[in-house]
Coordinates of C-alpha atoms in Angstrom, one line a residue:
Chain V
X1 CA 9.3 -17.7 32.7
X2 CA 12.2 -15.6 32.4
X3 CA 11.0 -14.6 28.8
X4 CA 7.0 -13.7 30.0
X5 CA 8.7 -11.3 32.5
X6 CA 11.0 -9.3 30.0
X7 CA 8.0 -9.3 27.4
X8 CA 6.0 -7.6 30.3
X9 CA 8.8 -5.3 30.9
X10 CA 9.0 -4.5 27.3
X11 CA 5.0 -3.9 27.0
X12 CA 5.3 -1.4 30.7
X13 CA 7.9 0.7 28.6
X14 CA 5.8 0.6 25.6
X15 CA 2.9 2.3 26.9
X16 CA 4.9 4.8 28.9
X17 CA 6.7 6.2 25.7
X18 CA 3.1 5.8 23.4
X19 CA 1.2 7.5 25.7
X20 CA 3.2 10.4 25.6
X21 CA 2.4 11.5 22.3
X22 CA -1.2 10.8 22.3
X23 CA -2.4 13.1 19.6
X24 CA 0.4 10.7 17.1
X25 CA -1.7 7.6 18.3
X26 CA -4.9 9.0 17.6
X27 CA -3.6 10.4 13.8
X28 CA -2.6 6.8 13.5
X29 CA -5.5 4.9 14.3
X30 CA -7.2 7.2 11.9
X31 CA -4.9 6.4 9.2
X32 CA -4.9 2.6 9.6
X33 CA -8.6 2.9 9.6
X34 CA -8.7 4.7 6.3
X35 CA -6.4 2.4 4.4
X36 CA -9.0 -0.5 5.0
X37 CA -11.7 1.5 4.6
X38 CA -10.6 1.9 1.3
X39 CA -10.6 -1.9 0.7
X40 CA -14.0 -1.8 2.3
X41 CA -15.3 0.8 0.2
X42 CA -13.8 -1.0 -3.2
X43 CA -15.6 -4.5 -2.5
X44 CA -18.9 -2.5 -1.3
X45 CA -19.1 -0.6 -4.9
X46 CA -18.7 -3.8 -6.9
X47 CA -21.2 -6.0 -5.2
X48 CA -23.3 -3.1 -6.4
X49 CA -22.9 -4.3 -9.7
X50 CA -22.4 -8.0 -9.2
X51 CA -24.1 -10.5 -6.4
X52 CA -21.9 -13.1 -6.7
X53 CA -17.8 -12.9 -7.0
X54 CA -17.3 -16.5 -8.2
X55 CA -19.7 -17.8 -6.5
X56 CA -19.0 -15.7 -3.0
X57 CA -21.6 -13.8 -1.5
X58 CA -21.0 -9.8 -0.6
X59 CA -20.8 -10.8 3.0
X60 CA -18.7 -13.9 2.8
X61 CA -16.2 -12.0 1.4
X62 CA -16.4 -9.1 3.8
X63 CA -16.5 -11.9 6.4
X64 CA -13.0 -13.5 4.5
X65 CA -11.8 -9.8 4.9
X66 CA -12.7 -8.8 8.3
X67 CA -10.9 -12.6 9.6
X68 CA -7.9 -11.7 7.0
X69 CA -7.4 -8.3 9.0
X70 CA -7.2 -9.7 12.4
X71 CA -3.7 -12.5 12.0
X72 CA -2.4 -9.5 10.0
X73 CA -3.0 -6.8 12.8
X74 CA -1.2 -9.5 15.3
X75 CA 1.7 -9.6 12.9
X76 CA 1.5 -6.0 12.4
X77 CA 1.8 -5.3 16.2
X78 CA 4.5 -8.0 17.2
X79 CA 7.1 -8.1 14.0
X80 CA 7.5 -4.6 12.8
X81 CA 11.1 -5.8 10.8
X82 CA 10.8 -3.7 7.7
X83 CA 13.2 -1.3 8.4
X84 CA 15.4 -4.4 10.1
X85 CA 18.5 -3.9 7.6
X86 CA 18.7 -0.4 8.3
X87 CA 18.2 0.1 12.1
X88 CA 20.3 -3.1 12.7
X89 CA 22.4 -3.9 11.0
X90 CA 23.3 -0.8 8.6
X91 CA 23.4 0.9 12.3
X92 CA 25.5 -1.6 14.0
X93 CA 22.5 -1.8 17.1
X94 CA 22.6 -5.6 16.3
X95 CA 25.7 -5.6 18.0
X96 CA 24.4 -4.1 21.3
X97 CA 21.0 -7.0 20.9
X98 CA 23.4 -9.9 20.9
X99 CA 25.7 -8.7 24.1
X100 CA 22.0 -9.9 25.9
X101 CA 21.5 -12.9 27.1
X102 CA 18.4 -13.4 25.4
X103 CA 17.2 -14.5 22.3
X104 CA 18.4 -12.0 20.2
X105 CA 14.4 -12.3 17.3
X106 CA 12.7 -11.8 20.8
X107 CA 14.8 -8.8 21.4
X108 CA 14.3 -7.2 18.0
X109 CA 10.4 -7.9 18.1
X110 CA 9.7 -6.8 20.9
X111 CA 12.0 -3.4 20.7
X112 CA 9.9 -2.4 17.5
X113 CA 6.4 -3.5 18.9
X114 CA 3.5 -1.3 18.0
X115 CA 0.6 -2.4 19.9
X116 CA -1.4 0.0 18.5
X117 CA -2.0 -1.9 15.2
X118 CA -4.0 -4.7 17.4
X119 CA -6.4 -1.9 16.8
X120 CA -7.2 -3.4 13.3
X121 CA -7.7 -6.2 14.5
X122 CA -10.9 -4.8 16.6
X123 CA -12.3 -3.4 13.4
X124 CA -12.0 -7.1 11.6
X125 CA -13.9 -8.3 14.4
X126 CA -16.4 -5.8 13.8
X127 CA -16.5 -7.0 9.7
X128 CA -16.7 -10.5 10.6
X129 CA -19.6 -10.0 13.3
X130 CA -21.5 -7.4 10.7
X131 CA -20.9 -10.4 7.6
X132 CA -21.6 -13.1 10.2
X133 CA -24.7 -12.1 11.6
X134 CA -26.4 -11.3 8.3
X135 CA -24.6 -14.6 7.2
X136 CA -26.8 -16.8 10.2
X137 CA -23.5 -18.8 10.7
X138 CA -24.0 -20.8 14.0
X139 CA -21.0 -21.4 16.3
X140 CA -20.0 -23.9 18.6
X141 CA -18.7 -23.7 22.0
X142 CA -15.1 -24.4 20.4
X143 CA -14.9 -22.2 17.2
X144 CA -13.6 -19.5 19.7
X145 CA -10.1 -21.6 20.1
X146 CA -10.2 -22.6 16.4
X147 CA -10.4 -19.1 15.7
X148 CA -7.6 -18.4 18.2
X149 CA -5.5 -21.2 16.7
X150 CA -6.6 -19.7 13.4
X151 CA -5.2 -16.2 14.0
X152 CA -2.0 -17.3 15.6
X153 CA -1.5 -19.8 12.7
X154 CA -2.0 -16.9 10.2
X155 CA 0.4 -14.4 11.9
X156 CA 3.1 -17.0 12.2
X157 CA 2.5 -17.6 8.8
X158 CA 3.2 -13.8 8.2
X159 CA 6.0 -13.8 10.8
X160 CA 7.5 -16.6 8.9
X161 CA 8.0 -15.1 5.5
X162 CA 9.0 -11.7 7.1
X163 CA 11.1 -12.6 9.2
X164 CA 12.9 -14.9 6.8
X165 CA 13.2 -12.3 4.4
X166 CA 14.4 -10.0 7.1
X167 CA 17.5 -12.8 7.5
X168 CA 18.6 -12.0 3.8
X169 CA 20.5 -8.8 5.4
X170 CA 22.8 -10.9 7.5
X171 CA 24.2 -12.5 4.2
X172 CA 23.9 -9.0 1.6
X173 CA 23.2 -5.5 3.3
X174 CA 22.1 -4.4 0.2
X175 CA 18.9 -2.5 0.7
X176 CA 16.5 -4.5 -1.2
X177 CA 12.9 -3.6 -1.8
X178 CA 11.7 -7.5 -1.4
X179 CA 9.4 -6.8 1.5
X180 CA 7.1 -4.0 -0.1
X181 CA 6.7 -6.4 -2.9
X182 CA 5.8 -9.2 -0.2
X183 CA 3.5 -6.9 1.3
X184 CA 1.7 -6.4 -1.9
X185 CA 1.7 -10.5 -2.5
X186 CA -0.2 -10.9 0.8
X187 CA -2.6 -8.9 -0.2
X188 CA -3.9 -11.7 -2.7
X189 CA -5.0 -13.8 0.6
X190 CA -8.2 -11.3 1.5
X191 CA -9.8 -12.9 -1.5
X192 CA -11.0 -16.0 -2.6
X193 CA -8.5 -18.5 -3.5
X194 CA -10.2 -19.7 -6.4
X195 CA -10.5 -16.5 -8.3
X196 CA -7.2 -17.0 -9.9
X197 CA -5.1 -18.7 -12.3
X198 CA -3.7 -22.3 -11.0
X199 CA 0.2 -21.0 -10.4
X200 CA -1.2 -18.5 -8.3
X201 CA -3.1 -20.1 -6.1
X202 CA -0.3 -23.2 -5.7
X203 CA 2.1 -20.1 -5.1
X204 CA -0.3 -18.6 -2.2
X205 CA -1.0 -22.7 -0.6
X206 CA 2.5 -24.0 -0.9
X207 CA 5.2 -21.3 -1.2
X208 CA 3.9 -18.0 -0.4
X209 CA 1.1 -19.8 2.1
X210 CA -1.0 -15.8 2.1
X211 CA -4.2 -18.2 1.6
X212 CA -3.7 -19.6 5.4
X213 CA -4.1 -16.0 6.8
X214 CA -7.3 -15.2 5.3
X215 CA -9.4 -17.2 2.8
X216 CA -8.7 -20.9 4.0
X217 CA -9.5 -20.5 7.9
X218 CA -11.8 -18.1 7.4
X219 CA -13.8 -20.9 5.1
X220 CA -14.2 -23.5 8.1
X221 CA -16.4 -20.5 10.0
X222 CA -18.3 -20.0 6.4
X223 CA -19.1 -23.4 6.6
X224 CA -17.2 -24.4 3.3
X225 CA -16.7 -28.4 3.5
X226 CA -14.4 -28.2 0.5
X227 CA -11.9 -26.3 2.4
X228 CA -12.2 -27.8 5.8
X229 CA -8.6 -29.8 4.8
X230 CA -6.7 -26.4 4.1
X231 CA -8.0 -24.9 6.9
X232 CA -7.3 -26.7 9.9
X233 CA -3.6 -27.0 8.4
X234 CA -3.6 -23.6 8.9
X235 CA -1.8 -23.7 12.6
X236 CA 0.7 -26.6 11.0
X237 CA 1.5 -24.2 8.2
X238 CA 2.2 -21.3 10.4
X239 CA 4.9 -23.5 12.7
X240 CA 6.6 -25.0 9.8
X241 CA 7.2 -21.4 8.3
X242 CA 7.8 -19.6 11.6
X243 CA 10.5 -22.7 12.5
X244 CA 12.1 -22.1 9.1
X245 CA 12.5 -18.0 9.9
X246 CA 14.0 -19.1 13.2
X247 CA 16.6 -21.0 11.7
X248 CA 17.7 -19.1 9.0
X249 CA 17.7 -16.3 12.0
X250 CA 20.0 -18.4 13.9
X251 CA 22.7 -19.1 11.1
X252 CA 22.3 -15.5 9.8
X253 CA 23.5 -14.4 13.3
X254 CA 26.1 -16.7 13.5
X255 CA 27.3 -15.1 10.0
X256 CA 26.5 -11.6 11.5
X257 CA 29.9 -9.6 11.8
X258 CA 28.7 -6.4 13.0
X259 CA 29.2 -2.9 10.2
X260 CA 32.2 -1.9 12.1
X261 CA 32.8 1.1 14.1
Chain Y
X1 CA 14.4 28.5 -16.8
X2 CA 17.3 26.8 -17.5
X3 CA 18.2 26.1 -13.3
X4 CA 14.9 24.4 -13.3
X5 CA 15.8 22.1 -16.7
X6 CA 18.5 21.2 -14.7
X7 CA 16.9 20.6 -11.5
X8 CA 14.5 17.9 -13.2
X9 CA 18.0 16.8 -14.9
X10 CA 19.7 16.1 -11.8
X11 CA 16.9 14.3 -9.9
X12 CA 16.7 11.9 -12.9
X13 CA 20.4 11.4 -12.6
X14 CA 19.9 10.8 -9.0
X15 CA 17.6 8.4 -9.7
X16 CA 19.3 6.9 -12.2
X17 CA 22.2 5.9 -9.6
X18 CA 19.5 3.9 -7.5
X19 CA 18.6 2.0 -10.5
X20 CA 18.7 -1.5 -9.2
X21 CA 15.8 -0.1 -6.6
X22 CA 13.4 -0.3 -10.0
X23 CA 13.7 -3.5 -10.7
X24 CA 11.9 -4.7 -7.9
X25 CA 9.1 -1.9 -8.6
X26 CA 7.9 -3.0 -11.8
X27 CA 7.4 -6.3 -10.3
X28 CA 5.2 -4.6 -7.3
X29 CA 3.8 -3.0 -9.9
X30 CA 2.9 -6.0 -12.3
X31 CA 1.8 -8.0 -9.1
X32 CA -0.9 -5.4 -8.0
X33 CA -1.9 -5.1 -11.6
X34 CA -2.1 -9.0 -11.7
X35 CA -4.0 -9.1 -8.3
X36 CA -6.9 -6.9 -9.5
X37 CA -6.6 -8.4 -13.1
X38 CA -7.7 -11.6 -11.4
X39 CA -10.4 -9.5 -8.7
X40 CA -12.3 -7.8 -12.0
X41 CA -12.5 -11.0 -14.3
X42 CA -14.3 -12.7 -11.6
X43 CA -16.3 -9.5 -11.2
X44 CA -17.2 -9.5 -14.5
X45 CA -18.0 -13.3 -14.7
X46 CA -18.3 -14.0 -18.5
X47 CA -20.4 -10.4 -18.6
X48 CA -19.8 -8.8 -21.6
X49 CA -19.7 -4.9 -20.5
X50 CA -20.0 -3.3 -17.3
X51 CA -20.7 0.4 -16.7
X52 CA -20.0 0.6 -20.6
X53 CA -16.7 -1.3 -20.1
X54 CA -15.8 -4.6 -21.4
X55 CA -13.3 -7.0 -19.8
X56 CA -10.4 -6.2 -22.3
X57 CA -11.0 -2.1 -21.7
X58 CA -11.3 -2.7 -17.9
X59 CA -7.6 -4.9 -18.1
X60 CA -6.0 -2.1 -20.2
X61 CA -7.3 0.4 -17.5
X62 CA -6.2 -1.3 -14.8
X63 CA -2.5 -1.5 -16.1
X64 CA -2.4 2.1 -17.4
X65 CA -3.7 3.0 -14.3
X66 CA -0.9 1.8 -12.4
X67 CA 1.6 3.0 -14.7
X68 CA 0.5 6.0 -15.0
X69 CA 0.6 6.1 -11.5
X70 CA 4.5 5.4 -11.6
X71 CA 4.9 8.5 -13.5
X72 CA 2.3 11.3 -11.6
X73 CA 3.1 9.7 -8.3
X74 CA 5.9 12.0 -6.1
X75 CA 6.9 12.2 -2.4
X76 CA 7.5 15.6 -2.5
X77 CA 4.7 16.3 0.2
X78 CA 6.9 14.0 2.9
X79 CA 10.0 15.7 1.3
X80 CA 8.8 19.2 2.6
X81 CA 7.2 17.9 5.5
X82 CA 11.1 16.5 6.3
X83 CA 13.1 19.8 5.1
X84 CA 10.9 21.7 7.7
X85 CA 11.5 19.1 10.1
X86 CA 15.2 19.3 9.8
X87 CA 15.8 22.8 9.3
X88 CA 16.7 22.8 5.8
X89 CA 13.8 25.1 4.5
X90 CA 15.7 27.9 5.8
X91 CA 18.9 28.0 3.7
X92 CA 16.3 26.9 1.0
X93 CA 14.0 29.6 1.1
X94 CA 17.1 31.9 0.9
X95 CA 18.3 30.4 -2.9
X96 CA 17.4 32.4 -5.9
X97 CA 14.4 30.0 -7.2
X98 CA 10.9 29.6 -5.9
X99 CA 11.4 26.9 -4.0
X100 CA 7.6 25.5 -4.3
X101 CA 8.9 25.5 -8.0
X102 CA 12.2 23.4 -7.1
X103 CA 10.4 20.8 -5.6
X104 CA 8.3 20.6 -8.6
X105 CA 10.8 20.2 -10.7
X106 CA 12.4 17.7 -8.6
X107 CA 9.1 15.4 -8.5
X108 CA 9.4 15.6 -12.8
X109 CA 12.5 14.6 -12.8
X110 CA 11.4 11.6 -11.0
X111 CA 8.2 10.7 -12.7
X112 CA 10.3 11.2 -16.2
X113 CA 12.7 8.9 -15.0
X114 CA 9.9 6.0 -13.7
X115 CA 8.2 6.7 -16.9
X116 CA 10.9 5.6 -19.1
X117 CA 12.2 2.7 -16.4
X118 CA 9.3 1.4 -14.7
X119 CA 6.1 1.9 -16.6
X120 CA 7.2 1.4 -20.3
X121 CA 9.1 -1.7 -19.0
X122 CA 6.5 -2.6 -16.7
X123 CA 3.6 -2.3 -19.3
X124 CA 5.8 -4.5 -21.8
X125 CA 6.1 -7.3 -18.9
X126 CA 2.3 -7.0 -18.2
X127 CA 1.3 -7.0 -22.0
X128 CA 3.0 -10.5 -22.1
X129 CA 0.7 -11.9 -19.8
X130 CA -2.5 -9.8 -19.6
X131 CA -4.7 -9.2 -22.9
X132 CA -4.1 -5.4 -23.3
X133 CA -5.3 -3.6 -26.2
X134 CA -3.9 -0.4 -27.2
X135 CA -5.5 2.4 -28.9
X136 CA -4.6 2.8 -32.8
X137 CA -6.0 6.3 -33.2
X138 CA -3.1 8.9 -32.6
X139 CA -5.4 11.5 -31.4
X140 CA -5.9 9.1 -28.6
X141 CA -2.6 9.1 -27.8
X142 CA -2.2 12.5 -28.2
X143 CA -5.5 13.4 -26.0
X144 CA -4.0 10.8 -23.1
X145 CA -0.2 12.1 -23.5
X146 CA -2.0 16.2 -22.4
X147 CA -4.2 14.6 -19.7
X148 CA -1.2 12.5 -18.1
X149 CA 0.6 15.6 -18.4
X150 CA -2.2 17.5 -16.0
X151 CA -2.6 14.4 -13.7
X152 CA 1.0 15.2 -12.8
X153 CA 0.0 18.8 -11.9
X154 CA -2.9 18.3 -10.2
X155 CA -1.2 15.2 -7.9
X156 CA 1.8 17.7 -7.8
X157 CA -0.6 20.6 -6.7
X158 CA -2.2 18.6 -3.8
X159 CA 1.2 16.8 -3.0
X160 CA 2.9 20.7 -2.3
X161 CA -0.6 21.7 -0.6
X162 CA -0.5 18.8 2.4
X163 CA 3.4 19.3 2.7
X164 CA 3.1 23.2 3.3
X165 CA 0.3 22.4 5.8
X166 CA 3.1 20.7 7.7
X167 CA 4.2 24.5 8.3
X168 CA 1.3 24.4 10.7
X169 CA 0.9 20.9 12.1
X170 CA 4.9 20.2 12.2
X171 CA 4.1 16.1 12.7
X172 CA 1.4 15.6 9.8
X173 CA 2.6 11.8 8.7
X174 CA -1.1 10.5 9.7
X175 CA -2.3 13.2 7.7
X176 CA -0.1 12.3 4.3
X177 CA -0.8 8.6 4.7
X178 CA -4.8 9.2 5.1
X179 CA -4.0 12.0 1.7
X180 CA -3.0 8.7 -0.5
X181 CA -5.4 6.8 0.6
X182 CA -8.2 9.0 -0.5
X183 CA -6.3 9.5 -3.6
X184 CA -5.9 6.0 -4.8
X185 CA -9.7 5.4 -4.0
X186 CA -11.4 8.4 -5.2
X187 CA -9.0 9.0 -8.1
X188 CA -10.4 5.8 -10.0
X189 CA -7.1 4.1 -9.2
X190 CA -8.9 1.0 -8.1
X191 CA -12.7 1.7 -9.1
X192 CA -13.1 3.6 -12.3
X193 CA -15.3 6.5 -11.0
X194 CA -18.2 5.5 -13.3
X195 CA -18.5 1.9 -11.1
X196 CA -19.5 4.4 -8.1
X197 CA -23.2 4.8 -7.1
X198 CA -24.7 7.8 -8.7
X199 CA -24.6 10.2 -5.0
X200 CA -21.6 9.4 -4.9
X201 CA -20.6 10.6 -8.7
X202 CA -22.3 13.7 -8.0
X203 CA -20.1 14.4 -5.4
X204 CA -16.6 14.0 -6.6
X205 CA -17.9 16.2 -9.4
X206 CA -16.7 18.7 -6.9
X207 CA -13.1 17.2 -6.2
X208 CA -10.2 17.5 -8.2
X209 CA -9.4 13.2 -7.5
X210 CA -10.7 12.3 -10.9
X211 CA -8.1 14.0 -12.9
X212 CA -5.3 12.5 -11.4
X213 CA -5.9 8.7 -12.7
X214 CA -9.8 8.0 -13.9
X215 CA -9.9 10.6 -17.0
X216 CA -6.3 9.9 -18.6
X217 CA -7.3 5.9 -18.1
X218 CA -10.5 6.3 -19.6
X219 CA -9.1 8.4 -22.8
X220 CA -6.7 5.4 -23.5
X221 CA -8.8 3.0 -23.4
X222 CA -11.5 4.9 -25.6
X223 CA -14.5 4.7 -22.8
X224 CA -14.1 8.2 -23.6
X225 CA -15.2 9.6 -27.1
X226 CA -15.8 12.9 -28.3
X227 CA -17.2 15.4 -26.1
X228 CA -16.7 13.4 -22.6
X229 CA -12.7 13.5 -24.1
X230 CA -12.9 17.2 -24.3
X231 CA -15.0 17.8 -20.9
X232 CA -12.7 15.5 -19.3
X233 CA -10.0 17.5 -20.3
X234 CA -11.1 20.6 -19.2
X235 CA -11.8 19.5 -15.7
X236 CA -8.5 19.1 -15.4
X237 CA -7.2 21.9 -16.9
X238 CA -10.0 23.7 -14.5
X239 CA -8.7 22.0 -11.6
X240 CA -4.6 22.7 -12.2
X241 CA -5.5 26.7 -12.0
X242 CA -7.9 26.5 -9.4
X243 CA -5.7 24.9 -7.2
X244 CA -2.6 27.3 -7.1
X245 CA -5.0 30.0 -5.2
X246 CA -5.3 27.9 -2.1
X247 CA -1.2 26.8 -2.5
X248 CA -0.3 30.4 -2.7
X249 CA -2.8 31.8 0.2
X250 CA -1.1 29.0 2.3
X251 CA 2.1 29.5 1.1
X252 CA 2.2 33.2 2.1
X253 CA 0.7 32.5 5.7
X254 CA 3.1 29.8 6.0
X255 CA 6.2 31.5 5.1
X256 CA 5.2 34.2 7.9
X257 CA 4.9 31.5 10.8
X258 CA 8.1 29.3 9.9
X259 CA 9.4 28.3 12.9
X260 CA 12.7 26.3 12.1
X261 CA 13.5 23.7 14.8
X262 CA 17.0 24.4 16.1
X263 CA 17.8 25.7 12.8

């Protein structure tokens, strides 16, 4: 209870300092728009030239796309750790997180929360009812918490590999460039699993899980039996990986010695 | 002359301290490559040519693409939009060297020194893996080595155009990140331009994108022969002049309303 009321403290702050500077928010919506309209635009150009992508309709993989966008705008919005080595621990301000008493991940995520990136989340919505309705898929009354369940499963997923990644600074405060190259591995989830080689996609199911954000949930809505297995592991996946960032958190702070000032 | 020689030399000795930071890139690098590697061959789908490509020519385009990309890409637009945001411009703008020309020099430095340790490494690591094929003909190399050198130019032209038009704005980050993004579409970094629906075509006749990353890929890959080499070419030589005009109208204007912050 005690954590729901500091989030909601947190949030208050947020919106006080964002809406401030309004004319940055509105620059910045515009901006994430662009960059997946430029995805958009790249898939819309080849199914010009192609109908089928491996057997994928046009819309079923802008329907893939539009549910990959909305666990990644979750993530985006509540674990903004890239710059995590520098502005805590390079900076010392990990020492003033820890003098709290609470949980020092909560802390850092919700200090560097950027609700605004929820917004891409509203546009994959808007992909995935476009691709749906041309798509007749028929819902039930319960695909709505499947779908929730979904999307938290694929941000946890996310949160998992960042955050573990994030952990590496409490051992080595090296500044590594790990997480762009992450970021550029997750990008393989928007598209079907089965375009690539066999190491890839075991990489993206069992190591790298990227698959569970977009193309294996999104499959039980397109009404693909073969993947109905894949994606109702999906929420499982995303606890086992976000339970492995937590404790790698935990023994990185108890490593953590602070940079010393 | 010669301070400018050694402006290019000390970035790429900057650079070269940071090394370790490169190793990681040509891995981003090779895994984007791979990534869209996969995305065309199920595109193409046992097709023998699209658009006048074939599979092989589209796999060598997309990994010179993104090497090339290595060398003609530069930050110098944040780095101005930063100097006037900190002050700095001032004491630069008082040095003996033009200081649009400094941070050209600065951004060659840096492609030279990505050229020689990302994408001629990179290539190597993706030519293990990936069926590449590499033009024999030297005037294909030779026509390719001239266009890469205008691609840097012309992404050096537009890179010094949005960070002077932080003069004006002061906070233009939205407006840099929404500049890359229309550049790695529209440049044919991930759609050659000739995949593009015909309206479309027709209208990026009229933008200088194409030169920065679709015309050098196509010469090395020979999708290019003979007169589309040489028209190719001259668009881009065409674009490099035409775009100082608008760099030195703005220039001038901006220089007159510099306001330093707490310079």
């Amino acid at each position: 209870m005690f954590y729901v009321s500091v989030f909601f403290q947190y949030m208050a702050q947020y919106m006080k300092t964002k809406l401030q500077y309004r004319a940055d928010l509105l620059v910045e919506f515009v901006s994430d728009f662009m960059s997946q309209a430029a995805n958009l635009v790249f898939l819309l150009v080849v199914f010009g030239h192609t109908s089928l992508l491996h057997g994928w309709t046009r819309d079923e993989i802008l329907f893939i796309y539009g549910f990959f966008l909305v666990p990644y705008a979750v993530f985006g919005a509540f674990f903004n750790i890239w710059d995590f080595n520098e502005r805590y621990i390079v900076r010392g301000e990990m020492d003033r997180v820890l003098t709290r008493p609470v949980h020092s991940l909560f802390q850092v995520i919700l200090e560097r929360m950027e609700l605004e990136s929820l917004l891409g989340g509203v546009t994959g919505m808007i992909i995935m009812a476009y691709a749906g309705a041309r798509l007749h898929l028929s819902l039930h009354w319960y695909d709505i918490f499947l779908f929730i369940l979904f999307v938290l499963g694929g941000a946890l997923i996310y949160a998992g590999v960042f955050v573990s990644l994030a952990t590496i600074s409490f051992w080595s405060d090296a500044r590594t460039s790990i997480m762009p190259m992450m970021y550029n591995i997750s990008n393989y989830g928007r598209y079907p699993i089965d375009i690539y080689h066999r190491v890839v996609r075991y990489i993206l199911t069992w190591i790298l899980p990227f698959a569970f954000v977009g193309v294996y949930p999104a499959s039980y809505f397109l009404g693909k039996k073969e993947w109905y297995g894949y994606a109702f592991l999906t929420p499982i996946m995303g606890i086992i990986f976000f339970a492995i960032a937590v404790c790698l958190w935990n023994a990185g702070v108890k490593r953590y010695r602070g940079a010393g000032n | 002359m010669d301070k400018y020689l050694e402006m290019i030399r000390i970035r790429f000795l900057m650079m070269l301290a940071y090394r370790t930071n490169y190793y990681t890139g040509i891995l981003i690098y090779a895994i984007n490559i791979a990534a869209y590697y996969f995305l065309w061959l199920a595109i193409y789908g046992g097709k023998q040519t699209m658009q006048g490509m074939s599979m092989e020519q589209m796999t060598t385009y997309v990994a010179i693409s993104w090497m090339a990309r290595a060398f003609y890409f530069n930050n110098i637009d944040r780095e101005i939009a930063m100097e006037i945001r900190e002050g700095n411009v001032a004491t630069e703008l008082i040095r003996p060297y033009s200081y649009l020309g400094m941070k050209t020099m600065q951004g060659l430095g840096e492609g030279i020194f990505r050229l020689l340790f990302l994408s001629l490494p990179g290539l190597f690591l993706v030519a293990l893996f990936l069926p590449l094929r590499f033009p024999t003909d030297a005037h294909t190399w030779i026509f390719f080595i001239l266009s890469i050198a205008l691609s840097f130019v012309i992404n050096s032209e537009l890179n010094l155009l949005a960070g002077i038009v932080t003069f004006f704005t002061l906070n233009n980050e939205g407006l840099l990140r929404a500049k890359r993004f229309v550049i790695d579409l529209f440049s044919g970094l991930i759609l050659p331009i000739s995949f593009y629906p015909d309206w479309a075509q027709a209208v990026m006749k009229y933008f200088p994108f194409q030169g920065i990353s679709y015309i050098p890929s196509m010469i090395v890959t020979e999708s290019f022969q003979g007169q589309a080499i040489i028209d190719g070419l001259l668009f881009q030589f065409v674009w490099c002049a035409l775009l100082i005009i608008p760099i030195r109208l703005l220039w001038r204007a901006a220089k007159k309303r510099l306001v330093v912050q707490g310079g």
